mmCIF file of C-alpha atoms and ligand atoms in Angstrom:
data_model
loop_
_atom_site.group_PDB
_atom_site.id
_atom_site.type_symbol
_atom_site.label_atom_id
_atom_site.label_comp_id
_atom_site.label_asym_id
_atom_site.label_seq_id
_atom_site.Cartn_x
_atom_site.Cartn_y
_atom_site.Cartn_z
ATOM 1 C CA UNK A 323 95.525 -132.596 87.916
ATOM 2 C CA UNK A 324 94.487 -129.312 87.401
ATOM 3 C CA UNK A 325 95.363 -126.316 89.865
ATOM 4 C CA UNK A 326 92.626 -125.664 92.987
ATOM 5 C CA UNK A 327 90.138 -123.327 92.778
ATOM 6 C CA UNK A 328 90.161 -120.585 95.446
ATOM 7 C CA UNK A 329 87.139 -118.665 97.077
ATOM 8 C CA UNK A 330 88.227 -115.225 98.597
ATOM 9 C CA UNK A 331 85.920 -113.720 100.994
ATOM 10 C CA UNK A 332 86.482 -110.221 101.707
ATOM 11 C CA UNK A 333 87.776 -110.237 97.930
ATOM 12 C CA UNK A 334 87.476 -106.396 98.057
ATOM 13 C CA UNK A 335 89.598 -105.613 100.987
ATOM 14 C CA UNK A 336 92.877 -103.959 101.879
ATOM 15 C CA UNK A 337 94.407 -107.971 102.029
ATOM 16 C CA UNK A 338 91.882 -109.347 100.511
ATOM 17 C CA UNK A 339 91.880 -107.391 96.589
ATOM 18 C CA UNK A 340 95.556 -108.511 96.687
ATOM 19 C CA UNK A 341 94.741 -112.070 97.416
ATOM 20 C CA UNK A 342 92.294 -112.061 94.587
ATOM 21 C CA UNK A 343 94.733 -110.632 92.490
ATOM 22 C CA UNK A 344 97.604 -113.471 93.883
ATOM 23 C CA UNK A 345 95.414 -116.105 93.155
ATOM 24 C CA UNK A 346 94.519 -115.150 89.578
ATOM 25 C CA UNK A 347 98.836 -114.564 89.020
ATOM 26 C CA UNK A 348 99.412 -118.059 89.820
ATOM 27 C CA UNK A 349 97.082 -119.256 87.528
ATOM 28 C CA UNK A 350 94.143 -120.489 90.065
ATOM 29 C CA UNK A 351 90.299 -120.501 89.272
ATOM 30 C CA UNK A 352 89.467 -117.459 91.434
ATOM 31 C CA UNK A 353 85.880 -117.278 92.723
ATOM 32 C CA UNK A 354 84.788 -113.963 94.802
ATOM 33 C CA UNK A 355 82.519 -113.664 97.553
ATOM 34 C CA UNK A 356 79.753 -110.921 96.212
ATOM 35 C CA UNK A 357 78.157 -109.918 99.108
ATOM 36 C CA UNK A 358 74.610 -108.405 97.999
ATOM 37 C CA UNK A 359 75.456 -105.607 100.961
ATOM 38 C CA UNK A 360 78.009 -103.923 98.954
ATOM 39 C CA UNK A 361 75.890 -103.357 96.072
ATOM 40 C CA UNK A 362 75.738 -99.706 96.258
ATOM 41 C CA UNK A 363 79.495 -98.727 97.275
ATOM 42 C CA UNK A 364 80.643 -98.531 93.726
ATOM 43 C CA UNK A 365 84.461 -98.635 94.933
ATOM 44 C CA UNK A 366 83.537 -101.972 96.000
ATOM 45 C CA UNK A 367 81.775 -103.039 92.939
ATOM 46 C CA UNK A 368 84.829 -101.442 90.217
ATOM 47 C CA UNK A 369 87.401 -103.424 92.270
ATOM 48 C CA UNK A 370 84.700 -107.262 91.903
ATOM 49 C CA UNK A 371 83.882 -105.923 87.867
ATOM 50 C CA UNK A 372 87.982 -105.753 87.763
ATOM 51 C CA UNK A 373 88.668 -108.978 88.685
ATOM 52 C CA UNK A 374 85.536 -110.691 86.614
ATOM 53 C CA UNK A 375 87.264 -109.059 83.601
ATOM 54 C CA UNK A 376 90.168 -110.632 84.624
ATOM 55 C CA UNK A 377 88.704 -113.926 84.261
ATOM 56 C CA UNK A 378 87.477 -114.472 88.363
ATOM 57 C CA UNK A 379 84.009 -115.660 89.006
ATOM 58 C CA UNK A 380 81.442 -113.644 91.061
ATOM 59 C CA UNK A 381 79.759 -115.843 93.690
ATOM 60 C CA UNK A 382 76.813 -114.268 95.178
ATOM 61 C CA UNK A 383 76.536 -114.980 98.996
ATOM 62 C CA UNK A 384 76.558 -113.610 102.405
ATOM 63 C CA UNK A 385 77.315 -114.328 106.009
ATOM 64 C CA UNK A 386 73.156 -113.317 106.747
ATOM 65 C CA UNK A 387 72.293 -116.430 104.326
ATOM 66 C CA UNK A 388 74.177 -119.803 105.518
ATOM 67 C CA UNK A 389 73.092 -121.629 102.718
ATOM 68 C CA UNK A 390 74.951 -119.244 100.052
ATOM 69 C CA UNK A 391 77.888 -119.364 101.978
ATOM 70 C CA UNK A 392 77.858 -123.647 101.636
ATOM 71 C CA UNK A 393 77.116 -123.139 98.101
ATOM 72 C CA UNK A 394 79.445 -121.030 97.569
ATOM 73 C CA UNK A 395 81.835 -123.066 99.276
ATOM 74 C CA UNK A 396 81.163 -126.251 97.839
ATOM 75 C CA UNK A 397 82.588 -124.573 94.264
ATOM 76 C CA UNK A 398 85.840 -124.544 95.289
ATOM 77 C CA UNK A 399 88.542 -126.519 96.924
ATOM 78 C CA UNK A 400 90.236 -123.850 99.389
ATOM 79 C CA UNK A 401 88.957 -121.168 101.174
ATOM 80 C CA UNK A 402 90.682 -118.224 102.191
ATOM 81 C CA UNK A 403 89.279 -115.519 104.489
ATOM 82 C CA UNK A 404 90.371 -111.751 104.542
ATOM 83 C CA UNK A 405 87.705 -110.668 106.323
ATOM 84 C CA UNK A 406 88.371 -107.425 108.527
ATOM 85 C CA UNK A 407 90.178 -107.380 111.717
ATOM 86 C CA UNK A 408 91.007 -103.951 112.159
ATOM 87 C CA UNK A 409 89.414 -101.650 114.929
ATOM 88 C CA UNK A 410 89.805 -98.437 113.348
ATOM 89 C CA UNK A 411 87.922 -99.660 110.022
ATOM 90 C CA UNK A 412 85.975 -102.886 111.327
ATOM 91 C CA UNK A 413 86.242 -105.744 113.233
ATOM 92 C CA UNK A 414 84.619 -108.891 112.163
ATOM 93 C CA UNK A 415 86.752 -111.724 113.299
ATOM 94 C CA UNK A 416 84.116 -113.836 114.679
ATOM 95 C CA UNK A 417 81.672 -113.605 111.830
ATOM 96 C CA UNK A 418 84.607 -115.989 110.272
ATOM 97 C CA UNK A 419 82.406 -118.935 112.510
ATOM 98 C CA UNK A 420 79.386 -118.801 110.418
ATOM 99 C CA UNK A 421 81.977 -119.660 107.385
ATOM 100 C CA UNK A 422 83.609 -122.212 109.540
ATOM 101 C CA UNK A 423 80.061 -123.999 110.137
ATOM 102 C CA UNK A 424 79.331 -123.632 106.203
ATOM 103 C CA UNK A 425 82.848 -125.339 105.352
ATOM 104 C CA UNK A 426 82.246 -128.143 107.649
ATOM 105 C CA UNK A 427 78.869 -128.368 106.149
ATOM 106 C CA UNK A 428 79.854 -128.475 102.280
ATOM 107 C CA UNK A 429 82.722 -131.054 103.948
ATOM 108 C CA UNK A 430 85.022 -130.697 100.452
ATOM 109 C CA UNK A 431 87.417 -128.197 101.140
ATOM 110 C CA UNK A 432 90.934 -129.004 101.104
ATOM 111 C CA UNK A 433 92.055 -125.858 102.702
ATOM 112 C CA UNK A 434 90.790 -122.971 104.578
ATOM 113 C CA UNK A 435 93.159 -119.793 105.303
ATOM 114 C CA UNK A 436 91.482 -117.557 107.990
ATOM 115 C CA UNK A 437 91.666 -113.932 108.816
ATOM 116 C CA UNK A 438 94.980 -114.180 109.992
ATOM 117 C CA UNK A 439 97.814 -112.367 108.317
ATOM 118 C CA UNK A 440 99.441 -110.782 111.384
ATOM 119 C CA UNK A 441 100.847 -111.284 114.421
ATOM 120 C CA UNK A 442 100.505 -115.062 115.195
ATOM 121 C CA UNK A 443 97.911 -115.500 118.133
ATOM 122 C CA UNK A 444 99.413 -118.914 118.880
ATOM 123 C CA UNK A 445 102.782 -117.295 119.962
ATOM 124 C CA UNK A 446 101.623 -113.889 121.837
ATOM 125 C CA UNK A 447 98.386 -114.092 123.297
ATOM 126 C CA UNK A 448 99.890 -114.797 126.560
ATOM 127 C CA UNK A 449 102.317 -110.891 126.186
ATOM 128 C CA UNK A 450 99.819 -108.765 123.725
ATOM 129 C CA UNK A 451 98.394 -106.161 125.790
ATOM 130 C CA UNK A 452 94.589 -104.982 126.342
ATOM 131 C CA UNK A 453 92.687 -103.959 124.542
ATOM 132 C CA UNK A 454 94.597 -105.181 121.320
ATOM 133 C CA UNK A 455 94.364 -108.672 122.814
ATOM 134 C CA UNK A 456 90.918 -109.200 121.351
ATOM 135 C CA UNK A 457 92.278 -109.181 118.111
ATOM 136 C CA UNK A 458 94.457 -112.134 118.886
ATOM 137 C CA UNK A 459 91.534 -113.538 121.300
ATOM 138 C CA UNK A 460 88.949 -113.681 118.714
ATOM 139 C CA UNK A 461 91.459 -114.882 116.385
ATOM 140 C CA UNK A 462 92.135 -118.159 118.970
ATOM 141 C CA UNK A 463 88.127 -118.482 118.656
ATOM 142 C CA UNK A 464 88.296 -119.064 115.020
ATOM 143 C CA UNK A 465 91.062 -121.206 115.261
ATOM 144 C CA UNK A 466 89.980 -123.413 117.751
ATOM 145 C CA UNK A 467 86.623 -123.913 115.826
ATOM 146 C CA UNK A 468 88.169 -124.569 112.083
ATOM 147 C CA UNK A 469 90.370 -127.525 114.261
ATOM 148 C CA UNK A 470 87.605 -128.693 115.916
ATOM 149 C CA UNK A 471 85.776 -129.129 112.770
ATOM 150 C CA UNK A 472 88.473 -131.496 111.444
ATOM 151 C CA UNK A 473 89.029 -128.362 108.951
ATOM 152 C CA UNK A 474 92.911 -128.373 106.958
ATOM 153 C CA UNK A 475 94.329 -125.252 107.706
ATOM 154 C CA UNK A 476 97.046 -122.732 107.372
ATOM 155 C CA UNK A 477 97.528 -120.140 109.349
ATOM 156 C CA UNK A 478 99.718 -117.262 107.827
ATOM 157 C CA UNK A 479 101.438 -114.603 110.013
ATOM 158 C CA UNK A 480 102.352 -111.938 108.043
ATOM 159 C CA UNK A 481 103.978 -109.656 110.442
ATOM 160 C CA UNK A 482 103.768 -105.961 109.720
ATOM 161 C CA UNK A 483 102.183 -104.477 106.961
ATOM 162 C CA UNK A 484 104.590 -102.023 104.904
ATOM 163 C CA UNK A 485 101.856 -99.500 104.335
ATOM 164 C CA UNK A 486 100.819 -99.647 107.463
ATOM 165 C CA UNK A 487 104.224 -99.417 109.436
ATOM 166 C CA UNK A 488 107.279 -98.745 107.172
ATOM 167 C CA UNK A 489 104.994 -95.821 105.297
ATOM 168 C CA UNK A 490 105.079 -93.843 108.657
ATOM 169 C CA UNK A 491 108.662 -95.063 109.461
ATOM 170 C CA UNK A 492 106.934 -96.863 112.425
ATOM 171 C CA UNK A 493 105.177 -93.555 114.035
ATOM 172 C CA UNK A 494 101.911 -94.456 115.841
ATOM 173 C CA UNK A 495 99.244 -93.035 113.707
ATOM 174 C CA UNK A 496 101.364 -91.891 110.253
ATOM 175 C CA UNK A 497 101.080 -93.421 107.097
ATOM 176 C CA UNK A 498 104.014 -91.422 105.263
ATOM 177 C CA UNK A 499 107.651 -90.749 106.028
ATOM 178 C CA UNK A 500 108.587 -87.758 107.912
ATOM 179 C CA UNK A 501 111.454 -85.204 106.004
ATOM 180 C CA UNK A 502 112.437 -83.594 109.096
ATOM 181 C CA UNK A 503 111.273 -85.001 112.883
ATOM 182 C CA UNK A 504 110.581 -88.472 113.295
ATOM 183 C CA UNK A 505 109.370 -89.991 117.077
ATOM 184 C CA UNK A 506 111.297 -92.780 118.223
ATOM 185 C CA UNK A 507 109.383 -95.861 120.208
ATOM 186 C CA UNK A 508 111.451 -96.387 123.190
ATOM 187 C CA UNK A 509 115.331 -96.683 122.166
ATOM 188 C CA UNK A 510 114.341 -97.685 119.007
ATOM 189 C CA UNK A 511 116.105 -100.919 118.550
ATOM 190 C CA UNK A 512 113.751 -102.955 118.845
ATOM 191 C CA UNK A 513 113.315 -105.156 116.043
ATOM 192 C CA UNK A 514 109.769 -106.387 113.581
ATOM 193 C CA UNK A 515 109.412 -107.322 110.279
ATOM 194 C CA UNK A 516 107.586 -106.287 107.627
ATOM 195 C CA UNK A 517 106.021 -106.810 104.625
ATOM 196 C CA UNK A 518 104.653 -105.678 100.940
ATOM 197 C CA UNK A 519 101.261 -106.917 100.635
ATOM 198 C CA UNK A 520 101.285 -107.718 97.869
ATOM 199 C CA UNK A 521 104.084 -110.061 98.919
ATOM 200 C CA UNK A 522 101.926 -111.306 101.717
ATOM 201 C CA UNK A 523 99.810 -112.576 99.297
ATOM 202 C CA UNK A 524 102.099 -114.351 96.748
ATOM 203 C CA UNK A 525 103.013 -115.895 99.642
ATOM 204 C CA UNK A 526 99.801 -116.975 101.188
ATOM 205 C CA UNK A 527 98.779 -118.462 97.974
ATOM 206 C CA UNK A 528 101.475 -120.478 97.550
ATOM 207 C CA UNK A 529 100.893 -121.938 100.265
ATOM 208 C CA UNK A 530 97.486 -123.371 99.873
ATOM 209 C CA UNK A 531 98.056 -126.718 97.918
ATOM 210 C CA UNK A 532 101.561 -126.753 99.633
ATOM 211 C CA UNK A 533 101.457 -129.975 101.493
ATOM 212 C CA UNK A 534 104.961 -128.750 103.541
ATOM 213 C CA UNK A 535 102.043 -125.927 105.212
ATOM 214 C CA UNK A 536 99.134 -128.170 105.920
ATOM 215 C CA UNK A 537 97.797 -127.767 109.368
ATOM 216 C CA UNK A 538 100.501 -125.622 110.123
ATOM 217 C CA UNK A 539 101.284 -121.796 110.701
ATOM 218 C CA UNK A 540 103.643 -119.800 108.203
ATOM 219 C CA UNK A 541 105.378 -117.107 109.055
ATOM 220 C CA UNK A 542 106.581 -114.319 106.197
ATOM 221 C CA UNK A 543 109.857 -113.563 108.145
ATOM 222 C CA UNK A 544 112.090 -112.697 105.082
ATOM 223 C CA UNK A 545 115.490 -111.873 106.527
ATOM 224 C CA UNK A 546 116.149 -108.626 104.877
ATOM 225 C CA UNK A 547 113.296 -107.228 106.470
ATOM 226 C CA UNK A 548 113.944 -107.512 110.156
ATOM 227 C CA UNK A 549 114.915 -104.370 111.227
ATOM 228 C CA UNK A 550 114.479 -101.944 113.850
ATOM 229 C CA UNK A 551 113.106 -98.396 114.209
ATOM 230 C CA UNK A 552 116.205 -97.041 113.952
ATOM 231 C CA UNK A 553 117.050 -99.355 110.790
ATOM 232 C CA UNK A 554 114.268 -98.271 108.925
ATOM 233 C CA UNK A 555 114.927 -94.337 109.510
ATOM 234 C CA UNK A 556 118.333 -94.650 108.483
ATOM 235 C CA UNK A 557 117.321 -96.535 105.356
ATOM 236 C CA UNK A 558 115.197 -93.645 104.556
ATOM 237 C CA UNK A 559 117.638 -91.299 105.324
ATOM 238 C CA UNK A 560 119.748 -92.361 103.096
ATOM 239 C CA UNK A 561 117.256 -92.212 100.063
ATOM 240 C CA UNK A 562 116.614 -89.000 100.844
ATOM 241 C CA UNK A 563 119.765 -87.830 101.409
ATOM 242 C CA UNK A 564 119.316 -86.011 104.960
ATOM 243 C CA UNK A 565 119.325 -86.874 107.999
ATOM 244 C CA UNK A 566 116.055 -86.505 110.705
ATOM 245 C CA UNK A 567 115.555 -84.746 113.955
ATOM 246 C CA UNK A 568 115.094 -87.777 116.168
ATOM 247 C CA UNK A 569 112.916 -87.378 119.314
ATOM 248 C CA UNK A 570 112.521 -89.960 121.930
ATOM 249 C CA UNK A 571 108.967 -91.287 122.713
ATOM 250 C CA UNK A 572 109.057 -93.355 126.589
ATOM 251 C CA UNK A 573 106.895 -96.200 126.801
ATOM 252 C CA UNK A 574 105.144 -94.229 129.938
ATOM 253 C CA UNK A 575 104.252 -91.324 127.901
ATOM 254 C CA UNK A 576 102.999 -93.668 124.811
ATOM 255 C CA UNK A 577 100.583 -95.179 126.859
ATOM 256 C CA UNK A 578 99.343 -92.359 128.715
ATOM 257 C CA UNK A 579 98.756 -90.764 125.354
ATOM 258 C CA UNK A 580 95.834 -93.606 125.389
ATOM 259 C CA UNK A 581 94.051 -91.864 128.106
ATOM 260 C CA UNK A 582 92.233 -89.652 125.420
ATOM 261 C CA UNK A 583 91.827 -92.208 123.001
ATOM 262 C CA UNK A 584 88.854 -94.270 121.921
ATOM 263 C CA UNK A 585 88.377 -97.695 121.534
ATOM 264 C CA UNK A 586 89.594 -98.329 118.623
ATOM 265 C CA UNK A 587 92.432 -96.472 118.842
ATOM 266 C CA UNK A 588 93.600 -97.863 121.886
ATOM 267 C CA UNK A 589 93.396 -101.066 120.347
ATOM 268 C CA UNK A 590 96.024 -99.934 117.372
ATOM 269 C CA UNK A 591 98.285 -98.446 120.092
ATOM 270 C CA UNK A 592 98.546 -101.667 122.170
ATOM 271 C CA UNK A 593 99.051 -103.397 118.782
ATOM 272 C CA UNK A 594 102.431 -100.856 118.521
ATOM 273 C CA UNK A 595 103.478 -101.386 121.923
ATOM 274 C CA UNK A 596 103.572 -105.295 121.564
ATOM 275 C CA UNK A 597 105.233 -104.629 118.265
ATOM 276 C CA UNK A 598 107.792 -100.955 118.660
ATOM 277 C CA UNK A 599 108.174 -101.382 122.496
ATOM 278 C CA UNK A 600 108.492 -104.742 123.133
ATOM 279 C CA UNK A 601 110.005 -106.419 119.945
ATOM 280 C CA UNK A 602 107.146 -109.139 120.220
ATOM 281 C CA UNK A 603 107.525 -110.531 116.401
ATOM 282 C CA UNK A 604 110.903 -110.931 117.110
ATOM 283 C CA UNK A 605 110.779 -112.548 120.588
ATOM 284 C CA UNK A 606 110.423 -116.230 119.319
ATOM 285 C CA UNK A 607 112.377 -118.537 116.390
ATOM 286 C CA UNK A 608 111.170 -119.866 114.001
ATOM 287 C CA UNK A 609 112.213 -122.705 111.592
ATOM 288 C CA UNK A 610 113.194 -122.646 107.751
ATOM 289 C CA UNK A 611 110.351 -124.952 107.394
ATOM 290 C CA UNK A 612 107.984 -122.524 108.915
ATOM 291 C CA UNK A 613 109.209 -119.732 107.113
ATOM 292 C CA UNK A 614 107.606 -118.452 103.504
ATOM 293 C CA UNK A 615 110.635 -116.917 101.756
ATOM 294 C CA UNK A 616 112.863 -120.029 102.823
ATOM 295 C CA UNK A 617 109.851 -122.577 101.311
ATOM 296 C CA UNK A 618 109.473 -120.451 98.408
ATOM 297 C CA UNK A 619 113.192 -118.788 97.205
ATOM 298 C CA UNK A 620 111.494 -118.379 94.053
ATOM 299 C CA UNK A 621 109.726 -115.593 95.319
ATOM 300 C CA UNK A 622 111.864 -111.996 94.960
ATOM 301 C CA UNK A 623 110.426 -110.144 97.661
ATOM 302 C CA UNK A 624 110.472 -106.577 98.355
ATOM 303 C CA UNK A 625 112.982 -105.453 100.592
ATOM 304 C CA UNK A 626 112.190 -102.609 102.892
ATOM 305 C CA UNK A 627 114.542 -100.308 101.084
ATOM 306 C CA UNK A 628 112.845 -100.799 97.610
ATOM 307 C CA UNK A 629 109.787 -100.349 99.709
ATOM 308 C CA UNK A 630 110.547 -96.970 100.671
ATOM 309 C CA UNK A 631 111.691 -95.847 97.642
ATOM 310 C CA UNK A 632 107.868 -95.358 96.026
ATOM 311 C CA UNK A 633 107.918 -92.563 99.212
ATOM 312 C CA UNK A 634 111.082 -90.568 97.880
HETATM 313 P P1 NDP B 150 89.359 -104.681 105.555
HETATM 314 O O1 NDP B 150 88.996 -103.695 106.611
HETATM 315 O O2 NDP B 150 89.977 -104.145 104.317
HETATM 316 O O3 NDP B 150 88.038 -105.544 105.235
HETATM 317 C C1 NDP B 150 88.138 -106.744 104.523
HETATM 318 C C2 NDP B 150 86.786 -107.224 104.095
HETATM 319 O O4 NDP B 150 86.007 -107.617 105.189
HETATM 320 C C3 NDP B 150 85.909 -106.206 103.391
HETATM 321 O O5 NDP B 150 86.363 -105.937 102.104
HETATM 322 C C4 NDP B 150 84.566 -106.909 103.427
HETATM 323 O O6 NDP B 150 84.447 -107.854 102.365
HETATM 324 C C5 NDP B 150 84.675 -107.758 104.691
HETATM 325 N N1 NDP B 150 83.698 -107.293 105.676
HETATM 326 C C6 NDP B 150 83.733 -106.185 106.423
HETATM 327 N N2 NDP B 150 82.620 -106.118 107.180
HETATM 328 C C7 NDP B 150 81.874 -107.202 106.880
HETATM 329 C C8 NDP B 150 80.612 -107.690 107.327
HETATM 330 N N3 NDP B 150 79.908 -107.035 108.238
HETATM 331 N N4 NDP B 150 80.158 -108.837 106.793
HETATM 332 C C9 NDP B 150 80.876 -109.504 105.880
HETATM 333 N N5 NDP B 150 82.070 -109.093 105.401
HETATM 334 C C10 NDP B 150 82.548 -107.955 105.918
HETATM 335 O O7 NDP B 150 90.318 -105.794 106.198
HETATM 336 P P2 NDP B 150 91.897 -105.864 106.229
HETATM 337 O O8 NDP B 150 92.401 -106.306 104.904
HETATM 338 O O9 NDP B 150 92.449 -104.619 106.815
HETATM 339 O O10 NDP B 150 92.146 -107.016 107.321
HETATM 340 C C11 NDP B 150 92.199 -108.370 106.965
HETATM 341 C C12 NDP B 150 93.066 -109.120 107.972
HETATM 342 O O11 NDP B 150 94.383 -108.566 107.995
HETATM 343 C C13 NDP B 150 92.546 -109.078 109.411
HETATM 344 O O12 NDP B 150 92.688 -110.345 109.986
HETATM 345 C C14 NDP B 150 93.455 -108.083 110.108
HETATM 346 O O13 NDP B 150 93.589 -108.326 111.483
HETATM 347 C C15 NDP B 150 94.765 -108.268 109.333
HETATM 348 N N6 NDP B 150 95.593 -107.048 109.319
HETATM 349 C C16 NDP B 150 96.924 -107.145 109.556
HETATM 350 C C17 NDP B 150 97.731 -106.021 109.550
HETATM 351 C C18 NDP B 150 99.194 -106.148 109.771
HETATM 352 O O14 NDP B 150 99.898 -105.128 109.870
HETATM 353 N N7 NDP B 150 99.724 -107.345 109.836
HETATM 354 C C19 NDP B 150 97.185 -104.682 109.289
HETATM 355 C C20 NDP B 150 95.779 -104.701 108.968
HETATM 356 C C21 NDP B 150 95.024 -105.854 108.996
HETATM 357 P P3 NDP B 150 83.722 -107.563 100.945
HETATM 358 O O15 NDP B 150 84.851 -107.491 100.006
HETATM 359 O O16 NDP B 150 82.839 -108.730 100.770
HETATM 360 O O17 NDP B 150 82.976 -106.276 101.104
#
């Protein structure tokens, strides 16, 4: 038997481009969502043209036409979904329903992998804090509507982003490493893990004809990178060779800081206060079975330290 053929929607995304790109390393026929909208952001278009010469099919389809999203469903055998969930950028979590409705409808997929690749709603929608919660709330919509469908699943947390968090040593709002004063969340000790994307996505591919991950949720946890604040500064430190002025950000004055904020960046600073002040990725255990690098040793995954070394 042959390998599965994936559709990625959202194939041009921040996830999503490296999921394409996974799927097409491990040897799977790719298809590609090609949503007639983008048709005039040529960013967009270079990245689809770059994966059709790498051998990926185009599928034309969008969430406005529910009868090219079955179609394009019903040429594949797993589905995975990396459509945007981030305030700043866009948020389009729930749009994921229409694709639910078009899976049941084709009824021959095998898989479906939503927008997840976070924090895992399942665990800490009860602790995440407003307004970030309606990432994890919407998130709980979509699940609860792929299961009630009947729909096989997996549901990978992915933790932190590296770009997102290690690039900015953890600092609310920075995307690249201080060389001289860096803020510290809280006492800084508080541990979260993180991740290369395009780790994230070996991993979520391997998982999707995995029949150790059906129905479940994975979590990339990889032991090596579960570190604190404080862990990942010093790690930096030491390929720079200097040390950093350290100054100490309180919870109080974090939040209050979100006083002159707008929406959506309220949202990413209750995402870092579930994650830098309260340790929430690291709050619950999690099984070897659960876990991606302990189901898949055969993946060498990029340690925090290599991570930061493309900053130095
Ligand atoms: P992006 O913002 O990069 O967007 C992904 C894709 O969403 C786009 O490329 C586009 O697909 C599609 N899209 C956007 N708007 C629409 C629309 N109106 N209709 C149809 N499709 C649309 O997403 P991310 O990669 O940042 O986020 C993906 C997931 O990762 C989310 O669930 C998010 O919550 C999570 N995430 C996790 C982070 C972490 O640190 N763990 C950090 C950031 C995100 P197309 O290619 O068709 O144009």
């Amino acid at each position: 038997m042959g390998k599965c053929k994936v559709l990625i929607v959202g194939g041009t995304g921040y996830i999503g481009r490296r999921l394409a790109k996974a799927s097409l390393a491990q040897g799977h026929e790719t298809y590609i969502l090609h949503r007639p909208e983008i048709s005039g952001d040529i960013d967009k278009v270079e990245i689809l043209m770059s994966f059709k010469m790498q051998g990926a099919h185009l599928v034309p389809g969008s969430f406005k036409d529910f009868n090219s999203l079955v179609e394009a469903v019903k040429l594949v055998d797993v589905v995975i979904c990396a459509i945007s969930g981030v305030h700043i950028r866009s948020h389009q979590i729930l749009l994921q329903l229409k694709l639910v409705e078009a899976i049941k409808e084709a009824g021959n997929v095998k898989r479906f992998l939503p927008s997840e690749f976070g924090m895992d709603p399942g665990k800490l929608i009860d602790t995440a804090m407003e307004p970030g919660k309606v990432t994890l709330d919407e998130k709980m919509v979509v699940r609860k509507a792929i299961e009630e469908a009947g729909i096989p699943f997996t549901y990978v947390s992915a933790n932190c982003f590296a770009g997102y968090f290690l690039g900015g040593l953890c600092q609310f709002g920075k995307i690249l490493p201080s060389r001289d004063v860096v803020i510290i969340h809280g006492d800084g000790n508080k541990k979260a893990i993180y991740n290369n994307e395009d780790d994230i996505a070996t991993y979520a591919i391997k998982t999707i004809d995995d029949p150790r991950t059906l129905n479940k949720t994975i979590y990339i946890s990889p032991p090596k990178n579960i570190l604190s604040q404080r862990e990942v500064v010093q790690t930096w430190e030491k390929l720079i060779g200097k040390e950093l002025q350290k100054i100490t950000l309180s919870k109080e004055d974090f939040l209050d800081s979100m006083k002159v904020l707008d929406y959506a960046q309220q949202v990413g600073i209750s995402h870092y206060n579930d994650v830098c002040y309260e340790g929430c990725l690291t709050k619950f255990k999690i099984g070897d079975e659960e876990e991606a690098s302990k189901l898949y040793p055969e993946v060498k995954y990029t340690t925090v330290e290599d991570y930061l070394k493309r900053y130095v």
